[in-house]
Structure formats: structure tokens, C-alpha cells
Amino acid sequence: MTEPTPRLRRSRSASPLPAPEDVVLPGKATINDIARLTGVSKKTVSRVINNSPLVHPETREKVLALMKQLGYVPDPQARGLAFRRSFLIGLVYDNPTAQFIVNMQYGALDALRDSGYELVVHPCDSSKDDYIDGVRRFAQQQKLHGVILIPRVSEDEQLATALREIGVRYVRIASIPLDQAASMVVTHDRQAGTEAANYLESLGHRTVGLITGPRRYRSTVERGGGFLAGLDARGIELSPDYIYEGGYTFDSGVAGAEYLLAKSPRPTAIFACNDEMAAGVYKAAMRRGLSIPGDLSVVGYDDSPLASQLWPALTTIHSPIRDLGHMAAQMLLIDEPGASPEATGTPRTVTPHLVVRDSSQRPKA
Amino acid sequence: MTEPTPRLRRSRSASPLPAPEDVVLPGKATINDIARLTGVSKKTVSRVINNSPLVHPETREKVLALMKQLGYVPDPQARGLAFRRSFLIGLVYDNPTAQFIVNMQYGALDALRDSGYELVVHPCDSSKDDYIDGVRRFAQQQKLHGVILIPRVSEDEQLATALREIGVRYVRIASIPLDQAASMVVTHDRQAGTEAANYLESLGHRTVGLITGPRRYRSTVERGGGFLAGLDARGIELSPDYIYEGGYTFDSGVAGAEYLLAKSPRPTAIFACNDEMAAGVYKAAMRRGLSIPGDLSVVGYDDSPLASQLWPALTTIHSPIRDLGHMAAQMLLIDEPGASPEATGTPRTVTPHLVVRDSSQRPKA
DNA sequence: CTGAAAGCGCTTACAG
DNA sequence: CTGAAAGCGCTTACAG
């Protein structure tokens, strides 16, 4: 037995309790330190950690006070091992634009801040047929607490099924409800598409072109479909050859515009289903010597930074991507002790809206 | 004692060994299953997992075979708890462009693929003075295996010191060597800046403007400094009022170009220290009715997607960001048993290079 | 409302 | 080259 050191360090005797300001622990404190120094069992400390109601208020206070004083934070690995799941949220996506990914990450992190959860990113290639295996292994090995699925992987029913089978929670972000409400964040792309149509019609455009995303994307159906429905409702019929199926890429926007601008009569306005393709429309128009918005109005979709960096600044649909990420992550934390009360009541729906800038005006007479 | 079930499931008897194809384990196999079914101790299995040389080749083979057959993967949480560190790599950054972040993530993930490590993202606000605390808590609580630091947080000596103090490994990506070689990935921005200068001079430009990033960024000093040095070496002296300190943002590019284009004589070329600012130059030039490259040559830096989406396509410096991320993550894994042999020999240096597109030409006579 | 025992799936000494 | 014991920091039954 050595003499007690002047400052108490993990002393073996449980009593008497040291004056709090005398406590110095080497390295990080553990649940054992809290239990010992506070005179309760580690199970009780555990109850406090996990917000169990079965703790006497005074006990709770005492424990919380010491945890705060020592800067104690439970070890997520140890908790994870015992819980048989981790405190990690996975973000799974295929290949959206950089801005989309980053905003989604920021949104998710907004919700995760100070929650004890961290965000693990997992891009994948959904064109490979073993990509589901990859996601499954990722989720299973890391024992993820939950997964956020972004279009287009969010639209893959097989992925959702695989995740359900291994018991991993997920939230899917998509433009229509594909799953039970508790696992969906829905963005009303259709409505936004219609808003674009209404806007162009109200300006007086009668001959318009549409550049969509790939047919297999749900967002294509919604954005494009909403746009067509909007025109239709206002008595404008858009002939199929004024529709071009793009790939959500800049180059496909150029190609689409080149196709549409060669038509006769030439459209006075083009709605591109994302901003990158709209930028492509700019290029094609400029090459042809057409001025925007003088000769051609252009409306995009996303409101990425690109939209305000083009010249003229792009009229576009603002999609609150960061909010989507926030909501999705929040839903994954709902059953947590510390979950914000609003979380449950938060609407799982988001409606993008039109932002008018300088790329659109009335058509020339 | 119950009768042995037809299919062996965690049987209590260690012998005789079951025919491998008869083994069915509920849920995930553990080190105990491997040990029992293979007839060795779990310590030996552990040695195999950790690539210890102290295992008889035959034993190793036998163990590896069973692990493969059962699809056994050691639980990172349990390993982490015992190792006192996790298998997570943190990516810490302040606020670079979306494209930069995403490329960096892809690069890091390229190196982490199938390594058992995962990437946890941690954006932060380095303008707040408690941001270092945040990073420290993040690294400490998650017991990160290592951290990748991106400009501009990579340039913060206090952050590096804090990390060193708590014993967390890091790799800093920066434009000059700020630390010991093992924790640095250096991108030769200075050289690239000089290349831009040489190029413009060789085209015949004599009156040029420079839009830099914020003075406090190391990259500003390097890119801008290299550019000035390059001009100087070719006998062109750039007066200080042809230098504008921007903020790496689109708007500051607009402002910088407006400032420079109002000067007399008007510069025939502008070098902007990133693509976003170069896009701003486009806007300002177009507003003034100046054509690019007819009236003004523009050179950017980064080679982001934006560069090829502008019209005309932007001449710029290509920065291999994804490679930087790859190298940084690789360095963090170097001491791993499974680390690729090249890892150690990989050069920690990267040199960006000029990509000539359509925004630059000889000045008008 | 509280606690003692056993366990999550691994690894570190230590011993041979 | 191999293994039995103890432990990493928590939680789940179970008991009171």
C-alpha cells in the first residue's frame, strides 16, 4: 500500500467522498469513476446517462454534477458494444452534384450536433449490381444506428428491403412517398415543376421546351410531369418533340438545348430540370448568338450556387436540401432520450419554390 | 444436455470439428466461434486478425479459411474498445467549396475502401475561437485513428498542437511544408502560379491583373506569390494596384474584376486564384461588354466542374484534389498490417498543372 | 428507486 | 508458436 497521494487519483476507498475540487483523474473519467466518487453503483450512473426515469432526482443531480465537473462523456464504443449498435449515422448516395451532397451533409450534421452521433459518408455506385451488398456490409459491420438514403439510391426498393431485413433503420429522401411515413422525407418536386410552368405561362410563353433528367429517376417524372401538367392546366400543350431527356449533366443540357433551339418554331423558354443542365442551355444559346433572356428564357432547378454565378443569374427552383438532410437525421434520432420534442411533430415534407432572377422575361412580340 | 441439432449451432463441444459446410451461425460470427470451430484459442485468432507473424502458417490458413467461409469480420467496436481507439478517420475542414470537399472525401474514401476504416466528416467554423475545442472533443470522444486537415484549418498551428497534445495523429494538406514530412501532403501552388504567369507572358500579355484569396490563407501567398515571381522573372513588373485581394468567392471575383477593368491601361488578362472568382470575372466582363477571350483573357485555379461549364470554357490550374485526399488517408493507414506497400513510398507532394481551354488567347494588337 | 453479476467482442500483458 | 486470465467501458437481464 502506498501513501495516499496529495491529490486523489482513483483512490480505492469509496469513502469519504473527496472535496470535488480535489479530484484529478488521469486521462478520461469512466463510469466507474463517476460511480465511486459519487457513491452509487455504475448501474445507476448508467441510468442517468440513458435518461432513465427510475432515478431519484437528488441522485441524478449529484451524478450529473460530477459528470459535468469531470467533463465525463460516456465512451461511444463501449456503449456501442453493449448496446450492439453504434452511434453512427450513415449517409448513402450515388452521384449527385457536389453541392447537393455537401448541403445534405451540413443538414444532417445540423441535427447531429451535440447528440453524440457522428456522420459517416458512404458514396456508392448504384449501377453496379453488388452495390447493395456494399451498403449492407457497411451498415452491418458498423452496426449503424441508421442510414440516410438520398436520390437516387433512395428510390431503390431492393436497397430498402435489404436494409429492413438486417434491421437497420433508414430514412429515404424522395420526391414521392415510397415507404411508411416514419422513414420518408418527401420533397414536392411535382408541385415545383408546376410552379415553373405557371410562371412561364404567366409571362406569356406559349412555345416552350423541356429538358428532363433520366427517365428512371423519380424526380424526372415529378419535375417534368408537374411542369407538363401545369402547362396543360393552362391550355398549353407541349408536343413530345419539345421534350428532351437529359442526364442531369452540363453536357446533356447543351445537347438538349441544341436540339430544342433547332426546332421550328423555336421555343421562347426552356425549363431544365436541374441547374447544371440550365448552364448547358446558356452555353448552347450563346453559341447560337441568342441572348438570355432577350431571345430565350431559362428556368433551372436546385438553386445551386451556380445559379447565381451564371450571367445572367438563373431563375430556378430553390430546393431546401440542407433542410432535407436535417429532417432526415432528426427522424433517425427520434427515439433518443435527448431528442428534441419538436422532432416528432416536424413535418416530413418540403416544398421547393421558384426564385425569379434575370434569366426569364416576357417573350418578344 | 440436448441432442445435437442436425446443423451445428454454437455447439459446446470443441471437437470433433464439424464439416465446414454444416456450420450455420445465427447472426454474426464472433472470434469465439472462429476459435472454437477451428480448435485454437481466441488469442491465436486475434493474432491472425492482426497479422501477427507469430502464428504457424498452417494455423493461419485454417483460421483464415473459416473466417472467409463464415464471412467473419471482426467487430470494429469491440476491437476499438480493447485497442482504446476507433477505426474512424476524421475529415476536418472549414468552408472550402463544395467541389473541393466532395473530391477530398472521394479521395480519402478511395484509400479507405476495404480497409475497415470509415470516414467521419467534421466541418467547423475556424473563425470561432472555440473551434479547436470542438475538434479536440470530436477526436478524443471518437478516439479517432487519425484526422485529415484541409486548408485552411490545416494551416492552424494551434490546432495541430492541440491534436499532438492529445496524441491524435493527423495529416495536414497545405501548400507548403508546415510540419514533419510524415504529417504533410504538400501541393505546390507556388509553382502552379508561376506556370500561369509564364503562360500569359508567353501569349504576349504585358498588362495583367491578379485577384488573390484572403491574405491570411497560405494558398494566397503561394499562388499569388508564384504568379508574381513568374512575371517578374520574365521582366514584367506588376504594380500593386493591379492586385486585388478577394475572398475566394464569386462576388469578390466580380468586385475584383470591376476594380481591375476600370484601371488604365486596362489589363488584357486576369489571373484569379480560384475558379469561383474567375466566374465572377466573367460576369463583370460581360456586364461591361468585354468579350472573353477577345478583350480579356482569364485564368482560374482549381479546375472545378464550373471551369468547363462556363462559356467560354475556363483556362485554369488543375488541382488533383482527389489525389490529395487519397494520399492523406493512405498516410494515416501506413502502420496498418494491411497497408499497401507503396503507401510508404508514395510521394507526399503534388503539383497542379495548367489546363488551357477557351478563355485565353494572345492580346489584341 | 437501486445494485451485483454477467456479458458485449475484442486485446493486452503474462506465462509457457 | 500458443493460450488462460483479466480488462477495455459500458449495458442487459435479474433481483430486491
CSV table of N, CA and C in Angstrom, one decimal, chain A residues 249-250 253-254 270 272 274-286 292-293 296-317 355-360, chain B residues 249-251 254 275-287 292 305-314:
chain,number,residue,atom,x,y,z
A,249,THR,N,-26.7,16.4,-66.5
A,249,THR,CA,-25.3,16.8,-66.6
A,249,THR,C,-25.3,18.1,-67.5
A,250,PHE,N,-24.2,18.8,-67.3
A,250,PHE,CA,-24.0,20.0,-68.1
A,250,PHE,C,-24.0,19.7,-69.6
A,253,GLY,N,-27.3,19.1,-71.0
A,253,GLY,CA,-28.0,20.4,-71.1
A,253,GLY,C,-27.7,21.1,-72.4
A,254,VAL,N,-26.4,21.0,-72.8
A,254,VAL,CA,-26.0,21.6,-74.0
A,254,VAL,C,-26.7,20.9,-75.2
A,270,ILE,N,-37.1,27.7,-72.0
A,270,ILE,CA,-36.7,26.3,-71.7
A,270,ILE,C,-36.7,26.1,-70.2
A,272,ALA,N,-35.2,23.5,-67.6
A,272,ALA,CA,-34.2,22.5,-67.4
A,272,ALA,C,-34.4,21.9,-66.0
A,274,ASN,N,-32.5,20.6,-63.9
A,274,ASN,CA,-31.6,21.0,-62.8
A,274,ASN,C,-30.7,22.1,-63.3
A,275,ASP,N,-30.0,22.7,-62.4
A,275,ASP,CA,-29.2,23.9,-62.8
A,275,ASP,C,-28.0,23.6,-63.7
A,276,GLU,N,-27.4,22.5,-63.6
A,276,GLU,CA,-26.3,22.1,-64.4
A,276,GLU,C,-26.7,22.1,-65.9
A,277,MET,N,-27.9,21.5,-66.1
A,277,MET,CA,-28.4,21.4,-67.5
A,277,MET,C,-28.7,22.8,-68.0
A,278,ALA,N,-29.3,23.6,-67.1
A,278,ALA,CA,-29.6,25.0,-67.4
A,278,ALA,C,-28.4,25.8,-67.9
A,279,ALA,N,-27.3,25.5,-67.2
A,279,ALA,CA,-26.0,26.1,-67.5
A,279,ALA,C,-25.6,25.7,-68.9
A,280,GLY,N,-25.9,24.4,-69.2
A,280,GLY,CA,-25.6,23.9,-70.6
A,280,GLY,C,-26.5,24.7,-71.6
A,281,VAL,N,-27.7,25.0,-71.2
A,281,VAL,CA,-28.6,25.8,-72.1
A,281,VAL,C,-27.9,27.1,-72.4
A,282,TYR,N,-27.4,27.7,-71.4
A,282,TYR,CA,-26.7,29.0,-71.6
A,282,TYR,C,-25.6,28.9,-72.7
A,283,LYS,N,-24.8,27.9,-72.5
A,283,LYS,CA,-23.7,27.7,-73.5
A,283,LYS,C,-24.3,27.6,-74.9
A,284,ALA,N,-25.3,26.7,-75.1
A,284,ALA,CA,-25.8,26.5,-76.4
A,284,ALA,C,-26.4,27.8,-77.0
A,285,ALA,N,-27.1,28.5,-76.1
A,285,ALA,CA,-27.8,29.7,-76.6
A,285,ALA,C,-26.7,30.7,-77.0
A,286,MET,N,-25.7,30.9,-76.2
A,286,MET,CA,-24.6,31.8,-76.5
A,286,MET,C,-23.9,31.5,-77.8
A,292,ILE,N,-29.9,35.7,-73.5
A,292,ILE,CA,-30.8,35.3,-72.4
A,292,ILE,C,-31.0,36.5,-71.5
A,293,PRO,N,-32.1,37.0,-71.2
A,293,PRO,CA,-33.4,36.4,-71.5
A,293,PRO,C,-34.1,37.0,-72.8
A,296,LEU,N,-34.4,34.1,-75.3
A,296,LEU,CA,-34.7,32.8,-74.6
A,296,LEU,C,-34.8,33.0,-73.1
A,297,SER,N,-35.9,32.5,-72.5
A,297,SER,CA,-36.0,32.5,-71.1
A,297,SER,C,-35.5,31.1,-70.6
A,298,VAL,N,-34.8,31.1,-69.5
A,298,VAL,CA,-34.3,29.8,-69.0
A,298,VAL,C,-34.7,29.7,-67.5
A,299,VAL,N,-35.3,28.5,-67.2
A,299,VAL,CA,-35.5,28.3,-65.7
A,299,VAL,C,-34.9,26.9,-65.4
A,300,GLY,N,-34.2,27.0,-64.2
A,300,GLY,CA,-33.5,25.8,-63.8
A,300,GLY,C,-34.1,25.1,-62.6
A,301,TYR,N,-33.4,24.3,-61.9
A,301,TYR,CA,-34.0,23.6,-60.7
A,301,TYR,C,-32.8,23.2,-59.8
A,302,ASP,N,-32.9,23.6,-58.6
A,302,ASP,CA,-32.0,23.3,-57.5
A,302,ASP,C,-31.6,24.6,-56.7
A,303,ASP,N,-31.4,25.7,-57.4
A,303,ASP,CA,-30.8,26.8,-56.8
A,303,ASP,C,-29.4,26.5,-56.2
A,304,SER,N,-28.6,25.9,-57.0
A,304,SER,CA,-27.2,25.7,-56.5
A,304,SER,C,-26.5,27.0,-56.7
A,305,PRO,N,-25.3,27.2,-56.1
A,305,PRO,CA,-24.5,28.4,-56.2
A,305,PRO,C,-24.3,28.8,-57.7
A,306,LEU,N,-24.2,27.8,-58.5
A,306,LEU,CA,-24.1,28.0,-59.9
A,306,LEU,C,-25.1,29.0,-60.4
A,307,ALA,N,-26.4,28.8,-59.9
A,307,ALA,CA,-27.5,29.6,-60.4
A,307,ALA,C,-27.2,31.1,-60.3
A,308,SER,N,-26.6,31.5,-59.2
A,308,SER,CA,-26.4,33.0,-59.0
A,308,SER,C,-25.0,33.4,-59.6
A,309,GLN,N,-24.3,32.4,-60.1
A,309,GLN,CA,-22.9,32.7,-60.6
A,309,GLN,C,-23.0,32.8,-62.2
A,310,LEU,N,-24.1,32.3,-62.7
A,310,LEU,CA,-24.2,32.4,-64.2
A,310,LEU,C,-24.5,33.8,-64.5
A,311,TRP,N,-24.3,34.2,-65.7
A,311,TRP,CA,-24.7,35.5,-66.2
A,311,TRP,C,-25.5,35.4,-67.4
A,312,PRO,N,-26.7,35.9,-67.4
A,312,PRO,CA,-27.5,36.5,-66.3
A,312,PRO,C,-27.8,35.4,-65.2
A,313,ALA,N,-28.0,35.9,-64.0
A,313,ALA,CA,-28.4,35.0,-62.9
A,313,ALA,C,-29.6,34.2,-63.3
A,314,LEU,N,-29.6,32.9,-62.9
A,314,LEU,CA,-30.6,32.0,-63.3
A,314,LEU,C,-31.9,32.0,-62.5
A,315,THR,N,-33.0,32.1,-63.1
A,315,THR,CA,-34.3,31.8,-62.4
A,315,THR,C,-34.4,30.3,-62.2
A,316,THR,N,-34.7,29.9,-61.0
A,316,THR,CA,-34.6,28.5,-60.7
A,316,THR,C,-35.6,28.1,-59.6
A,317,ILE,N,-35.7,26.8,-59.4
A,317,ILE,CA,-36.5,26.4,-58.2
A,317,ILE,C,-35.5,26.1,-57.1
A,355,VAL,N,-37.5,30.8,-57.6
A,355,VAL,CA,-36.7,32.1,-57.3
A,355,VAL,C,-36.5,32.8,-58.6
A,356,VAL,N,-37.1,33.9,-58.8
A,356,VAL,CA,-37.0,34.6,-60.0
A,356,VAL,C,-35.7,35.5,-60.1
A,357,ARG,N,-34.9,35.3,-61.1
A,357,ARG,CA,-33.7,36.1,-61.2
A,357,ARG,C,-33.7,36.7,-62.6
A,358,ASP,N,-32.6,36.7,-63.3
A,358,ASP,CA,-32.6,37.5,-64.5
A,358,ASP,C,-32.6,36.7,-65.8
A,359,SER,N,-32.9,35.4,-65.8
A,359,SER,CA,-32.8,34.7,-67.0
A,359,SER,C,-34.2,34.5,-67.6
A,360,SER,N,-35.2,35.2,-67.1
A,360,SER,CA,-36.5,35.0,-67.7
A,360,SER,C,-37.2,36.3,-67.8
B,249,THR,N,-14.5,34.0,-53.2
B,249,THR,CA,-16.0,33.9,-53.6
B,249,THR,C,-16.3,34.5,-54.9
B,250,PHE,N,-17.4,34.1,-55.4
B,250,PHE,CA,-17.9,34.6,-56.7
B,250,PHE,C,-18.0,36.1,-56.7
B,251,ASP,N,-18.6,36.6,-55.6
B,251,ASP,CA,-18.9,38.0,-55.5
B,251,ASP,C,-17.6,38.8,-55.5
B,254,VAL,N,-16.3,39.2,-58.9
B,254,VAL,CA,-16.9,40.3,-59.6
B,254,VAL,C,-16.3,41.6,-59.2
B,275,ASP,N,-11.5,29.2,-59.3
B,275,ASP,CA,-12.4,29.3,-60.4
B,275,ASP,C,-13.7,30.1,-60.1
B,276,GLU,N,-14.1,30.1,-58.8
B,276,GLU,CA,-15.3,30.9,-58.5
B,276,GLU,C,-15.1,32.3,-58.8
B,277,MET,N,-13.9,32.8,-58.4
B,277,MET,CA,-13.6,34.2,-58.6
B,277,MET,C,-13.5,34.5,-60.1
B,278,ALA,N,-12.9,33.5,-60.8
B,278,ALA,CA,-12.8,33.6,-62.3
B,278,ALA,C,-14.2,33.8,-62.9
B,279,ALA,N,-15.2,33.0,-62.4
B,279,ALA,CA,-16.5,33.1,-62.9
B,279,ALA,C,-17.1,34.5,-62.6
B,280,GLY,N,-16.7,35.1,-61.5
B,280,GLY,CA,-17.1,36.5,-61.2
B,280,GLY,C,-16.5,37.4,-62.2
B,281,VAL,N,-15.3,37.1,-62.7
B,281,VAL,CA,-14.6,38.0,-63.7
B,281,VAL,C,-15.4,37.9,-65.0
B,282,TYR,N,-15.9,36.7,-65.3
B,282,TYR,CA,-16.8,36.6,-66.5
B,282,TYR,C,-18.0,37.5,-66.4
B,283,LYS,N,-18.6,37.5,-65.3
B,283,LYS,CA,-19.8,38.3,-65.1
B,283,LYS,C,-19.5,39.8,-65.3
B,284,ALA,N,-18.4,40.2,-64.6
B,284,ALA,CA,-18.1,41.7,-64.7
B,284,ALA,C,-17.7,42.0,-66.1
B,285,ALA,N,-17.0,41.1,-66.8
B,285,ALA,CA,-16.5,41.4,-68.2
B,285,ALA,C,-17.8,41.5,-69.1
B,286,MET,N,-18.7,40.6,-68.9
B,286,MET,CA,-19.9,40.6,-69.8
B,286,MET,C,-20.7,41.9,-69.5
B,287,ARG,N,-20.8,42.2,-68.3
B,287,ARG,CA,-21.6,43.4,-68.0
B,287,ARG,C,-21.0,44.6,-68.7
B,292,ILE,N,-14.7,37.6,-73.8
B,292,ILE,CA,-13.6,36.7,-73.3
B,292,ILE,C,-13.5,35.6,-74.4
B,305,PRO,N,-15.7,21.7,-61.8
B,305,PRO,CA,-16.6,21.5,-62.9
B,305,PRO,C,-17.0,22.8,-63.5
B,306,LEU,N,-17.1,23.8,-62.7
B,306,LEU,CA,-17.5,25.1,-63.1
B,306,LEU,C,-16.7,25.5,-64.3
B,307,ALA,N,-15.4,25.2,-64.2
B,307,ALA,CA,-14.4,25.7,-65.3
B,307,ALA,C,-14.9,25.3,-66.7
B,308,SER,N,-15.3,24.0,-66.8
B,308,SER,CA,-15.7,23.6,-68.1
B,308,SER,C,-17.2,23.9,-68.4
B,309,GLN,N,-17.9,24.4,-67.4
B,309,GLN,CA,-19.3,24.8,-67.7
B,309,GLN,C,-19.5,26.2,-68.0
B,310,LEU,N,-18.5,27.0,-67.8
B,310,LEU,CA,-18.6,28.4,-68.2
B,310,LEU,C,-18.5,28.5,-69.7
B,311,TRP,N,-18.9,29.6,-70.2
B,311,TRP,CA,-18.7,29.8,-71.6
B,311,TRP,C,-18.1,31.1,-71.9
B,312,PRO,N,-16.9,31.2,-72.5
B,312,PRO,CA,-16.1,30.1,-72.9
B,312,PRO,C,-15.5,29.3,-71.8
B,313,ALA,N,-15.2,28.0,-72.1
B,313,ALA,CA,-14.6,27.2,-71.0
B,313,ALA,C,-13.3,27.8,-70.5
B,314,LEU,N,-13.2,27.7,-69.2
B,314,LEU,CA,-12.1,28.4,-68.5
B,314,LEU,C,-10.7,27.7,-68.5
